[in-house]
XYZ file of C-alpha atoms in Angstrom:
681
model
C -5.737 -41.334 5.915
C -7.952 -38.301 6.279
C -11.311 -39.121 7.820
C -14.115 -38.407 5.358
C -17.672 -37.468 6.142
C -20.301 -39.879 4.843
C -22.564 -38.852 1.983
C -25.687 -39.638 3.972
C -24.562 -37.382 6.780
C -23.617 -34.619 4.339
C -26.912 -34.839 2.447
C -28.866 -35.061 5.680
C -26.978 -32.065 7.013
C -27.697 -30.069 3.848
C -31.372 -31.036 3.924
C -31.618 -30.239 7.642
C -29.886 -26.900 7.136
C -32.195 -26.094 4.214
C -35.224 -27.092 6.252
C -33.951 -25.116 9.233
C -33.413 -22.060 7.059
C -36.859 -22.475 5.507
C -38.520 -22.994 8.873
C -36.604 -20.045 10.331
C -37.649 -17.880 7.394
C -41.255 -19.012 7.761
C -41.062 -18.512 11.527
C -39.589 -15.050 11.169
C -42.202 -14.199 8.548
C -44.954 -15.525 10.784
C -43.613 -13.612 13.775
C -43.262 -10.417 11.753
C -46.708 -10.872 10.193
C -48.284 -11.689 13.550
C -46.579 -8.769 15.242
C -47.544 -6.452 12.390
C -51.142 -7.711 12.395
C -51.487 -7.434 16.163
C -49.874 -3.999 16.132
C -52.185 -2.846 13.358
C -55.182 -4.289 15.206
C -54.088 -2.606 18.431
C -53.531 0.701 16.682
C -56.962 0.363 15.071
C -58.390 -0.183 18.530
C -56.605 2.963 19.771
C -57.991 4.948 16.851
C -61.519 3.739 17.572
C -61.020 4.529 21.252
C -59.871 8.081 20.421
C -62.787 8.481 18.017
C -65.238 7.198 20.639
C -63.918 9.667 23.215
C -64.083 12.442 20.630
C -67.723 11.589 19.941
C -68.460 11.654 23.667
C -66.987 15.137 23.987
C -68.681 16.196 20.767
C -72.051 15.072 22.162
C -71.511 17.090 25.339
C -70.395 20.153 23.410
C -73.211 19.766 20.888
C -75.720 19.493 23.754
C -74.202 22.653 25.186
C -74.531 24.404 21.866
C -78.074 23.195 21.360
C -79.034 24.109 24.942
C -77.486 27.557 24.843
C -78.989 28.191 21.425
C -82.440 27.099 22.625
C -82.207 29.250 25.770
C -80.893 32.116 23.687
C -83.891 31.910 21.390
C -86.260 31.647 24.337
C -84.692 34.476 26.334
C -84.403 36.748 23.301
C -88.217 37.080 23.485
C -87.935 39.137 26.675
C -88.331 42.238 24.561
C -91.990 41.382 24.184
C -92.488 41.305 27.962
C -92.970 44.199 30.271
C -89.733 45.605 31.638
C -90.701 44.810 35.214
C -91.166 41.134 34.392
C -88.172 40.656 32.153
C -85.678 39.638 34.832
C -88.171 37.198 36.301
C -88.772 35.738 32.876
C -85.045 35.191 32.356
C -84.584 33.638 35.815
C -87.444 31.200 35.301
C -86.118 30.118 31.931
C -82.666 29.430 33.355
C -84.007 27.711 36.478
C -86.260 25.327 34.552
C -83.417 24.336 32.238
C -80.969 23.842 35.100
C -83.461 21.783 37.067
C -84.099 19.504 34.122
C -80.376 19.027 33.473
C -79.659 18.255 37.129
C -82.362 15.623 37.089
C -80.797 14.074 34.004
C -77.337 14.051 35.595
C -75.547 15.734 32.734
C -72.116 17.348 32.863
C -73.747 20.742 33.206
C -72.620 22.583 36.338
C -74.427 25.862 35.838
C -76.382 28.050 33.413
C -76.296 31.796 33.152
C -77.064 34.717 30.953
C -75.339 38.067 30.697
C -76.516 41.172 28.886
C -75.066 44.277 27.421
C -75.752 47.510 29.357
C -79.129 49.162 28.831
C -80.519 46.054 27.230
C -83.024 44.749 29.775
C -84.243 48.304 30.533
C -82.956 51.626 29.310
C -81.608 52.520 32.738
C -80.129 49.099 33.482
C -76.286 49.144 33.467
C -76.088 45.401 33.048
C -77.706 42.171 34.125
C -76.520 38.632 34.923
C -78.378 35.637 36.272
C -76.617 32.405 37.283
C -78.080 29.048 38.392
C -75.770 26.241 39.507
C -75.841 22.980 41.442
C -73.519 22.450 44.393
C -73.594 19.443 46.695
C -76.930 18.384 45.190
C -78.663 21.710 45.718
C -79.464 24.405 43.198
C -78.257 27.871 43.850
C -79.083 31.148 42.185
C -77.105 34.314 41.890
C -78.366 37.434 40.221
C -77.117 40.980 40.199
C -77.105 44.202 38.374
C -73.477 45.181 38.834
C -72.518 48.764 38.917
C -69.514 47.917 36.755
C -70.656 45.756 33.852
C -67.001 45.153 32.913
C -66.955 42.442 35.594
C -68.215 39.935 33.015
C -67.974 41.829 29.739
C -64.175 41.604 30.016
C -64.189 37.803 30.266
C -62.613 35.893 27.364
C -65.723 33.846 26.601
C -67.868 37.030 26.584
C -65.498 38.903 24.278
C -65.184 35.883 21.935
C -68.941 35.384 21.726
C -69.572 39.087 21.182
C -66.881 39.387 18.528
C -67.900 36.264 16.604
C -71.611 36.516 17.409
C -71.592 32.723 17.337
C -71.229 29.701 19.572
C -67.886 29.668 21.479
C -66.028 27.323 23.756
C -63.704 28.755 26.365
C -60.339 27.385 27.374
C -60.356 25.302 30.575
C -60.091 27.315 33.780
C -60.080 26.641 37.506
C -63.279 27.545 39.348
C -63.328 28.124 43.121
C -66.473 26.925 44.874
C -67.816 28.541 48.021
C -66.911 25.472 50.068
C -63.240 25.950 49.200
C -63.052 23.252 46.575
C -61.785 23.870 43.055
C -62.692 22.312 39.769
C -61.574 22.531 36.168
C -64.389 23.621 33.884
C -65.198 25.246 30.575
C -67.851 27.661 29.464
C -69.873 27.296 26.268
C -71.920 30.258 25.149
C -74.360 31.248 22.422
C -75.170 34.891 21.607
C -78.543 36.575 22.280
C -79.456 38.818 19.384
C -82.195 41.334 18.968
C -84.585 41.287 16.071
C -81.956 43.017 13.981
C -79.359 40.349 14.737
C -77.382 42.651 17.002
C -75.551 41.081 19.942
C -77.214 42.052 23.202
C -75.996 39.276 25.480
C -75.282 35.595 25.786
C -76.424 32.361 27.359
C -73.663 30.245 28.856
C -73.229 26.759 30.311
C -70.517 25.879 32.818
C -69.434 22.272 32.217
C -67.305 20.380 34.770
C -64.433 18.697 32.954
C -64.269 16.002 35.636
C -67.603 14.756 34.364
C -66.109 14.535 30.880
C -63.043 12.688 32.243
C -65.368 10.139 33.846
C -66.855 9.398 30.450
C -63.474 8.999 28.721
C -62.438 5.413 28.137
C -59.011 3.868 27.687
C -58.311 0.458 26.149
C -58.934 -2.257 28.715
C -56.606 -4.610 26.837
C -53.526 -2.524 27.636
C -52.460 -1.693 31.157
C -50.493 1.395 30.059
C -53.377 2.857 28.045
C -54.853 6.237 29.018
C -56.842 8.939 27.217
C -57.098 12.711 27.508
C -58.563 15.770 25.787
C -56.532 18.808 24.759
C -58.145 22.147 24.125
C -57.241 24.449 21.273
C -54.528 25.983 23.464
C -53.217 22.487 24.341
C -54.618 22.607 27.856
C -55.590 19.224 29.215
C -59.363 19.370 29.491
C -60.011 15.802 30.569
C -58.030 12.701 31.458
C -59.085 9.077 31.851
C -56.865 8.795 34.955
C -58.344 11.959 36.441
C -55.168 13.959 35.878
C -55.365 17.681 35.200
C -52.170 18.151 33.221
C -51.276 16.975 29.735
C -48.292 14.710 29.219
C -45.626 16.254 26.990
C -44.636 14.212 23.946
C -40.919 14.052 23.303
C -41.172 13.227 19.587
C -44.767 13.457 18.417
C -43.862 13.849 14.743
C -41.517 10.900 14.399
C -44.064 8.888 12.473
C -47.686 9.627 11.554
C -50.169 7.388 9.749
C -53.798 7.853 8.732
C -56.095 5.221 10.143
C -59.892 5.490 9.962
C -59.905 9.295 10.073
C -57.671 9.298 13.141
C -54.023 10.304 13.222
C -51.614 7.746 14.710
C -48.411 9.145 16.153
C -45.355 7.181 17.202
C -43.210 8.961 19.758
C -42.035 8.985 23.362
C -44.213 9.782 26.337
C -42.855 10.841 29.720
C -45.779 9.214 31.458
C -45.204 5.822 29.852
C -41.457 6.227 30.068
C -40.782 4.829 26.609
C -41.946 4.656 23.025
C -45.690 4.901 22.636
C -48.442 4.854 20.075
C -50.752 7.867 20.319
C -54.119 7.995 18.543
C -55.579 11.469 17.980
C -59.057 12.511 16.809
C -60.143 16.102 16.216
C -63.397 17.186 17.876
C -66.066 18.936 15.802
C -69.263 20.670 16.770
C -71.807 20.612 13.988
C -69.025 20.160 11.439
C -66.926 23.022 12.781
C -63.415 22.185 14.043
C -63.176 23.301 17.643
C -59.408 22.845 17.827
C -59.927 20.277 20.560
C -58.350 16.846 20.140
C -59.054 13.483 21.722
C -55.925 11.427 22.482
C -55.379 7.799 23.497
C -51.865 6.734 24.497
C -50.431 3.231 24.988
C -46.821 2.040 25.248
C -45.290 0.088 22.363
C -44.092 -2.576 24.794
C -47.666 -3.087 25.992
C -48.902 -3.520 22.420
C -46.078 -5.842 21.375
C -46.088 -7.921 24.566
C -48.688 -10.406 23.345
C -47.110 -10.376 19.870
C -43.749 -11.215 21.431
C -45.250 -14.078 23.429
C -47.001 -15.404 20.348
C -43.750 -15.016 18.397
C -41.908 -17.120 20.981
C -44.578 -19.787 20.708
C -44.199 -19.770 16.921
C -40.411 -19.995 17.253
C -40.637 -22.975 19.611
C -43.108 -24.664 17.277
C -40.753 -24.023 14.356
C -37.854 -25.529 16.289
C -39.932 -28.568 17.196
C -41.007 -29.048 13.579
C -37.386 -28.679 12.454
C -36.172 -31.315 14.937
C -38.904 -33.811 13.981
C -38.397 -33.315 10.250
C -34.617 -33.555 10.680
C -34.984 -36.901 12.468
C -37.299 -38.255 9.751
C -35.045 -37.025 6.928
C -31.949 -38.492 8.588
C -33.520 -41.958 8.920
C -34.840 -41.884 5.345
C -31.542 -40.790 3.834
C -29.567 -43.260 5.920
C -31.695 -46.143 4.623
C -31.724 -44.861 1.050
C -27.987 -44.209 0.870
C -26.853 -47.427 2.598
C -25.664 -49.026 -0.744
C -23.330 -46.097 -1.215
C -21.078 -47.580 1.490
C -20.423 -50.661 -0.690
C -19.558 -48.399 -3.618
C -17.195 -46.415 -1.386
C -15.504 -49.615 -0.144
C -15.019 -50.803 -3.741
C -13.553 -47.433 -4.705
C -11.201 -47.565 -1.718
C -10.003 -51.011 -2.863
C -9.459 -49.583 -6.347
C -7.532 -46.720 -4.788
C -5.310 -49.243 -2.998
C -4.680 -51.068 -6.301
C -7.116 -53.972 -5.940
C -8.627 -54.243 -9.436
C -10.708 -57.302 -8.447
C -13.082 -55.138 -6.389
C -16.755 -55.656 -7.288
C -19.970 -54.107 -5.994
C -22.991 -56.353 -5.330
C -25.673 -53.671 -5.430
C -28.743 -54.515 -7.494
C -30.947 -51.474 -7.071
C -32.617 -49.834 -10.050
C -31.738 -46.280 -9.124
C -28.676 -44.144 -9.781
C -26.703 -45.944 -7.059
C -27.262 -49.304 -8.832
C -26.124 -47.741 -12.111
C -22.990 -46.406 -10.384
C -22.253 -49.911 -9.024
C -22.665 -51.484 -12.492
C -20.366 -48.912 -14.110
C -17.837 -49.399 -11.304
C -17.685 -53.148 -11.994
C -17.189 -52.464 -15.718
C -14.413 -49.998 -14.819
C -12.638 -52.634 -12.715
C -12.804 -55.142 -15.596
C -11.429 -52.635 -18.100
C -8.610 -51.634 -15.767
C -7.646 -55.295 -15.304
C -7.384 -55.714 -19.089
C -5.281 -52.566 -19.404
C -2.968 -53.591 -16.589
C -2.520 -57.063 -18.111
C -1.673 -55.571 -21.519
C 0.768 -53.063 -20.039
C 2.379 -55.834 -17.965
C 2.844 -57.922 -21.153
C 4.427 -55.012 -23.059
C 6.726 -54.004 -20.193
C 7.738 -57.627 -19.653
C 8.742 -57.973 -23.313
C 10.768 -54.783 -23.158
C 12.490 -55.944 -19.965
C 13.493 -59.185 -21.779
C 15.037 -57.140 -24.614
C 12.277 -57.746 -27.140
C 11.604 -54.395 -28.777
C 9.589 -55.951 -31.638
C 6.529 -56.586 -29.417
C 3.173 -55.093 -30.587
C 0.160 -53.705 -28.620
C -3.423 -55.040 -28.942
C -6.644 -53.163 -29.798
C -8.347 -53.295 -26.388
C -7.736 -49.616 -25.632
C -10.711 -47.237 -25.782
C -11.291 -43.554 -25.200
C -8.530 -41.740 -23.365
C -6.750 -45.086 -22.787
C -5.760 -45.010 -26.474
C -3.119 -42.514 -25.332
C -1.601 -45.329 -23.218
C -1.366 -47.513 -26.333
C 0.271 -44.707 -28.244
C 2.635 -44.053 -25.361
C 3.671 -47.751 -25.189
C 4.274 -47.856 -28.928
C 6.193 -44.598 -28.721
C 8.276 -45.938 -25.816
C 9.111 -49.159 -27.699
C 10.025 -47.316 -30.889
C 11.951 -44.692 -28.928
C 13.974 -47.299 -27.047
C 14.689 -49.192 -30.302
C 15.766 -45.992 -32.036
C 17.866 -45.008 -29.034
C 19.595 -48.390 -29.017
C 20.463 -48.099 -32.722
C 21.730 -44.583 -32.184
C 23.739 -45.737 -29.184
C 25.290 -48.531 -31.268
C 26.244 -46.115 -34.024
C 27.522 -43.617 -31.493
C 29.520 -46.376 -29.788
C 31.350 -47.190 -33.033
C 32.020 -43.527 -33.664
C 33.243 -43.085 -30.094
C 35.499 -46.106 -30.443
C 37.160 -44.619 -33.540
C 37.427 -41.205 -31.918
C 38.892 -42.766 -28.791
C 41.588 -44.489 -30.844
C 42.527 -41.199 -32.487
C 42.400 -39.384 -29.134
C 44.575 -42.112 -27.586
C 47.154 -41.690 -30.370
C 47.127 -37.915 -29.991
C 47.315 -38.221 -26.219
C 50.366 -40.490 -26.401
C 52.034 -38.082 -28.851
C 51.157 -35.166 -26.559
C 52.625 -37.018 -23.587
C 55.874 -37.699 -25.500
C 56.148 -34.093 -26.686
C 55.289 -32.811 -23.225
C 58.068 -34.917 -21.682
C 60.571 -33.567 -24.264
C 59.394 -30.011 -23.714
C 59.610 -30.494 -19.956
C 63.272 -31.572 -20.297
C 64.022 -28.547 -22.521
C 62.206 -26.329 -20.054
C 64.404 -27.662 -17.236
C 67.532 -26.759 -19.264
C 66.092 -23.360 -20.100
C 65.429 -22.771 -16.410
C 69.105 -23.492 -15.631
C 70.284 -21.117 -18.399
C 67.889 -18.416 -17.286
C 69.104 -18.823 -13.719
C 72.749 -18.355 -14.888
C 71.707 -15.356 -17.006
C 69.864 -14.000 -14.005
C 73.070 -14.273 -11.933
C 75.122 -12.456 -14.611
C 72.475 -9.801 -14.997
C 72.338 -9.314 -11.263
C 76.190 -8.976 -11.217
C 76.040 -6.432 -14.065
C 73.390 -4.568 -12.180
C 75.636 -4.498 -9.113
C 78.611 -3.229 -11.242
C 76.377 -0.635 -12.852
C 75.323 0.548 -9.440
C 79.044 0.718 -8.418
C 79.912 2.712 -11.600
C 77.029 4.994 -10.841
C 78.374 5.501 -7.321
C 82.001 6.146 -8.531
C 80.771 8.479 -11.269
C 78.862 10.452 -8.709
C 82.034 10.611 -6.552
C 84.179 11.737 -9.583
C 81.588 14.338 -10.376
C 81.856 15.648 -6.844
C 85.734 15.615 -7.055
C 85.763 17.502 -10.392
C 83.293 19.988 -9.001
C 85.641 20.503 -6.023
C 88.658 20.857 -8.466
C 86.745 23.425 -10.456
C 86.102 25.320 -7.286
C 89.834 25.157 -6.323
C 90.900 26.242 -9.855
C 88.565 29.166 -9.587
C 90.121 30.057 -6.277
C 93.658 29.647 -7.841
C 92.737 31.952 -10.703
C 91.525 34.484 -8.216
C 94.851 34.174 -6.287
C 96.940 34.511 -9.482
C 95.004 37.594 -10.425
C 95.631 38.975 -6.960
C 99.422 38.174 -7.306
C 99.464 39.913 -10.699
C 97.863 42.936 -9.116
C 100.407 42.858 -6.272
C 103.287 42.535 -8.841
C 102.087 45.655 -10.567
C 102.139 47.462 -7.257
C 105.677 46.123 -6.600
C 106.735 47.362 -10.051
C 105.404 50.775 -9.155
C 107.349 50.692 -5.883
C 110.508 49.562 -7.706
C 110.087 52.430 -10.128
C 109.808 54.756 -7.178
C 112.994 53.273 -5.673
C 114.710 53.670 -9.040
C 113.654 57.290 -9.090
C 114.999 57.683 -5.564
C 118.326 56.053 -6.614
C 118.486 58.362 -9.600
C 117.844 61.375 -7.429
C 120.343 60.045 -4.862
C 122.921 59.589 -7.555
C 122.326 63.153 -8.756
C 122.515 64.250 -5.134
C 125.831 62.361 -4.700
C 127.129 63.883 -7.895
C 126.136 67.288 -6.718
C 127.723 66.521 -3.348
C 130.967 65.459 -5.063
C 130.965 68.628 -7.045
C 130.410 70.639 -3.979
C 133.037 68.615 -2.093
C 135.504 69.271 -4.845
C 134.708 72.870 -4.599
C 135.094 72.735 -0.899
C 138.458 71.218 -1.031
C 139.930 70.184 2.219
C 136.746 71.080 4.050
C 134.853 68.966 1.809
C 136.727 65.669 2.146
C 134.399 64.293 4.737
C 131.475 65.395 2.726
C 133.132 63.801 -0.303
C 133.359 60.519 1.561
C 129.690 60.768 2.378
C 128.958 61.662 -1.170
C 130.872 58.634 -2.317
C 128.983 56.445 0.049
C 125.722 57.947 -1.038
C 126.751 57.449 -4.625
C 127.663 53.870 -3.924
C 124.376 53.429 -2.149
C 122.577 54.939 -5.095
C 124.353 52.565 -7.429
C 123.512 49.568 -5.324
C 119.934 50.781 -5.043
C 119.789 51.244 -8.773
C 121.256 47.806 -9.297
C 118.840 46.297 -6.763
C 115.972 48.181 -8.319
C 116.981 47.019 -11.788
C 117.305 43.444 -10.569
C 113.972 43.711 -8.735
C 112.328 45.146 -11.801
C 113.600 42.231 -13.834
C 112.347 39.763 -11.211
C 108.979 41.538 -11.027
C 108.724 41.536 -14.809
C 109.546 37.843 -14.876
C 107.019 37.273 -12.060
C 104.353 39.211 -13.900
C 105.072 37.204 -17.028
C 104.937 33.961 -15.054
C 101.781 35.114 -13.262
C 100.159 35.996 -16.571
C 101.151 32.615 -17.948
C 99.812 30.970 -14.749
C 96.536 32.838 -15.041
C 96.154 31.749 -18.662
C 97.096 28.199 -17.723
C 94.651 28.269 -14.768
C 91.873 29.540 -17.035
C 92.670 26.859 -19.587
C 92.769 24.255 -16.815
C 89.441 25.515 -15.381
C 87.867 25.355 -18.848
C 89.180 21.820 -19.288
C 87.904 20.900 -15.844
C 84.455 22.217 -16.860
C 84.584 20.044 -19.957
C 85.661 17.072 -17.817
C 82.802 17.817 -15.385
C 80.312 17.864 -18.305
C 81.682 14.575 -19.634
C 81.596 13.068 -16.150
C 77.972 14.317 -15.825
C 77.163 12.538 -19.086
C 78.989 9.431 -17.765
C 76.888 9.655 -14.593
C 73.674 9.911 -16.664
C 74.724 6.988 -18.873
C 75.699 4.993 -15.766
C 72.239 5.762 -14.297
C 70.571 4.644 -17.507
C 72.723 1.493 -17.494
C 71.760 0.901 -13.863
C 68.046 1.412 -14.651
C 68.256 -0.824 -17.715
C 70.128 -3.448 -15.691
C 67.433 -3.397 -12.997
C 64.669 -3.570 -15.643
C 66.543 -6.397 -17.362
C 66.918 -8.168 -14.030
C 63.184 -7.871 -13.332
C 62.307 -8.984 -16.854
C 64.623 -11.973 -16.583
C 63.061 -12.764 -13.202
C 59.574 -12.557 -14.773
C 60.719 -14.766 -17.664
C 62.158 -17.172 -15.129
C 58.828 -17.274 -13.287
C 56.960 -17.828 -16.554
C 59.388 -20.620 -17.490
C 58.886 -22.202 -14.055
C 55.131 -21.918 -14.514
C 55.371 -23.336 -18.052
C 57.479 -26.136 -16.682
C 54.795 -26.807 -14.035
C 52.091 -26.737 -16.709
C 54.117 -29.120 -18.827
C 54.409 -31.417 -15.849
C 50.635 -31.140 -15.340
C 50.087 -31.792 -19.048
C 52.215 -34.883 -18.812
C 50.223 -36.056 -15.789
C 46.943 -35.145 -17.519
C 48.027 -36.995 -20.654
C 48.757 -40.062 -18.581
C 45.367 -39.751 -16.840
C 43.645 -39.211 -20.229
C 45.294 -42.319 -21.540
C 44.026 -44.239 -18.522
C 40.523 -42.765 -18.990
C 40.567 -43.642 -22.686
C 41.468 -47.212 -21.856
C 38.592 -47.306 -19.348
C 36.239 -45.720 -21.936
C 37.259 -48.364 -24.458
C 36.285 -51.012 -21.922
C 32.917 -49.289 -21.260
C 32.265 -49.036 -25.017
C 32.846 -52.745 -25.334
C 30.400 -53.371 -22.467
C 27.835 -51.068 -24.174
C 28.149 -53.079 -27.384
C 27.541 -56.244 -25.420
C 24.367 -54.752 -23.864
C 23.009 -53.502 -27.209
C 23.586 -56.893 -28.775
C 21.214 -58.389 -26.197
C 18.207 -56.388 -27.660
C 16.176 -57.386 -30.672
C 15.750 -54.169 -32.578
C 12.897 -53.522 -34.968
C 13.600 -52.491 -38.521
């Protein structure tokens, strides 16, 4: 059986998970809120720090403006003094101011004034007076340079002259006489005549190191530092005493406004990581100088305390989760203890024990479940008892049994099913009984037909055996006829060949007879020639006799020869006549032979045609005999197959008869079984 997880454990797990999620969400929210609040507070501190440094620089620059303006106003009155005393007047004014500033310890390094040519006196090419403090002592330099461009070409001089207003120079490196250098700036105010025309300026040299000493960085962050950038982005002061400005990798990644200070989020090479940078513009009497006060601190430094506090909050959240989980587990375990009894009762019900009862008496939902479970067990026992009663009656053959009215709800379907089963079985039994009677009658008819079929099949099998014998004899005769037909076909072919040879010989005989007739004609011609010779010989003999008679005694010998020649001519004439008769007879016989040979050849052609027809008919007879032989063989095979089927039918009829007898027995048994049931009407 599959091991199941207890409800208490499941509920406790769900509650613990929900609490853990809630605590985690609250913890994360607290950490995020704390980190955000601390970051905002830290950034606010940076902004205030940058603003404080900006105010410090503004105070120094404003003092420089106020001082230069005051000296400018004072010195501009030199026009009312005698020319010989003007330079002394200017020197005294500068010296008194420088002395006072040195006593106060301000950032002022030196004061000076510079004039346009021909201003102090008409023949003066230029004038400058400079008081400064070095190593605690005041020094004075004054000169009337031959080339006034030595100072009139300076940036601060040109800017002040062009704007005719207060100016601040860019930081520059100043070389002291003792070999030391320092970064300083010059602030200057113009000196105007009574017409407002620029005639010179009063300037203050301010050491930027003194400004750096007054810059403050946040003491709460180790990575914090501050610096001042001029309008040209030159580092004018640094809280760490550095003279160069750190370059920002991404100063415009994120910018926020916070208490009139701009907060940048970027990367600083000095810090080596992401940093927050607070910036505050520096103003002098409401005029933007272009200078900016910066305070830089690394993000890690700001978030370090927030991270530590976040870890503390996380650990506290975990501790709260563990404690609450323990309390919830104990509470749920105690509260859900009665559920185990309900589960045990349900398991007994699952195993078929309908006597299972739950002894839980609580007034909550678990007690209600236990009460309903006991009622369910009681109802199931009643249903099982009723079903057992109905099934028992059916098993005893009583199909008239009726169900009670204890069924409720969906269990009414069980009642309907039992009634349907009883009625269905009763109806089936009646139908089986009726079908049994019908089957019995049909079996009797089938048995009669089967016996008749068996008898007929046996008779047909005997006839088929006789027919097989007859067909076999007919097959033998047909095969013999086929053999004779093949022999006739062979002899006909031989006769055809013989007649064809006779025709050829008759043709040759006709040709020979024609040749003999031609030769006879030539012989007749020769005989005619001989006859002509005999006639001429006879005439010659006659002439010889006449001549011999004329010759007398001298002609006796010649007369004898003439007689012999005459006799020879007679015999030749007789032989020629006889030969002519023989040749004529031969020609007549040859002509008759030629006619007879032609007639014979024509008859032989007719015989050859008839023999050809006989050969064709013999071939057709042979083909028909072979076809008949194959057909008879096929019929014989079919008869053998029919005979086998008849034998199978006889066997099947016998088996059917046996099966019918067995079916009759089974029908009788079925009637006996049906008679055991009490069927409802």
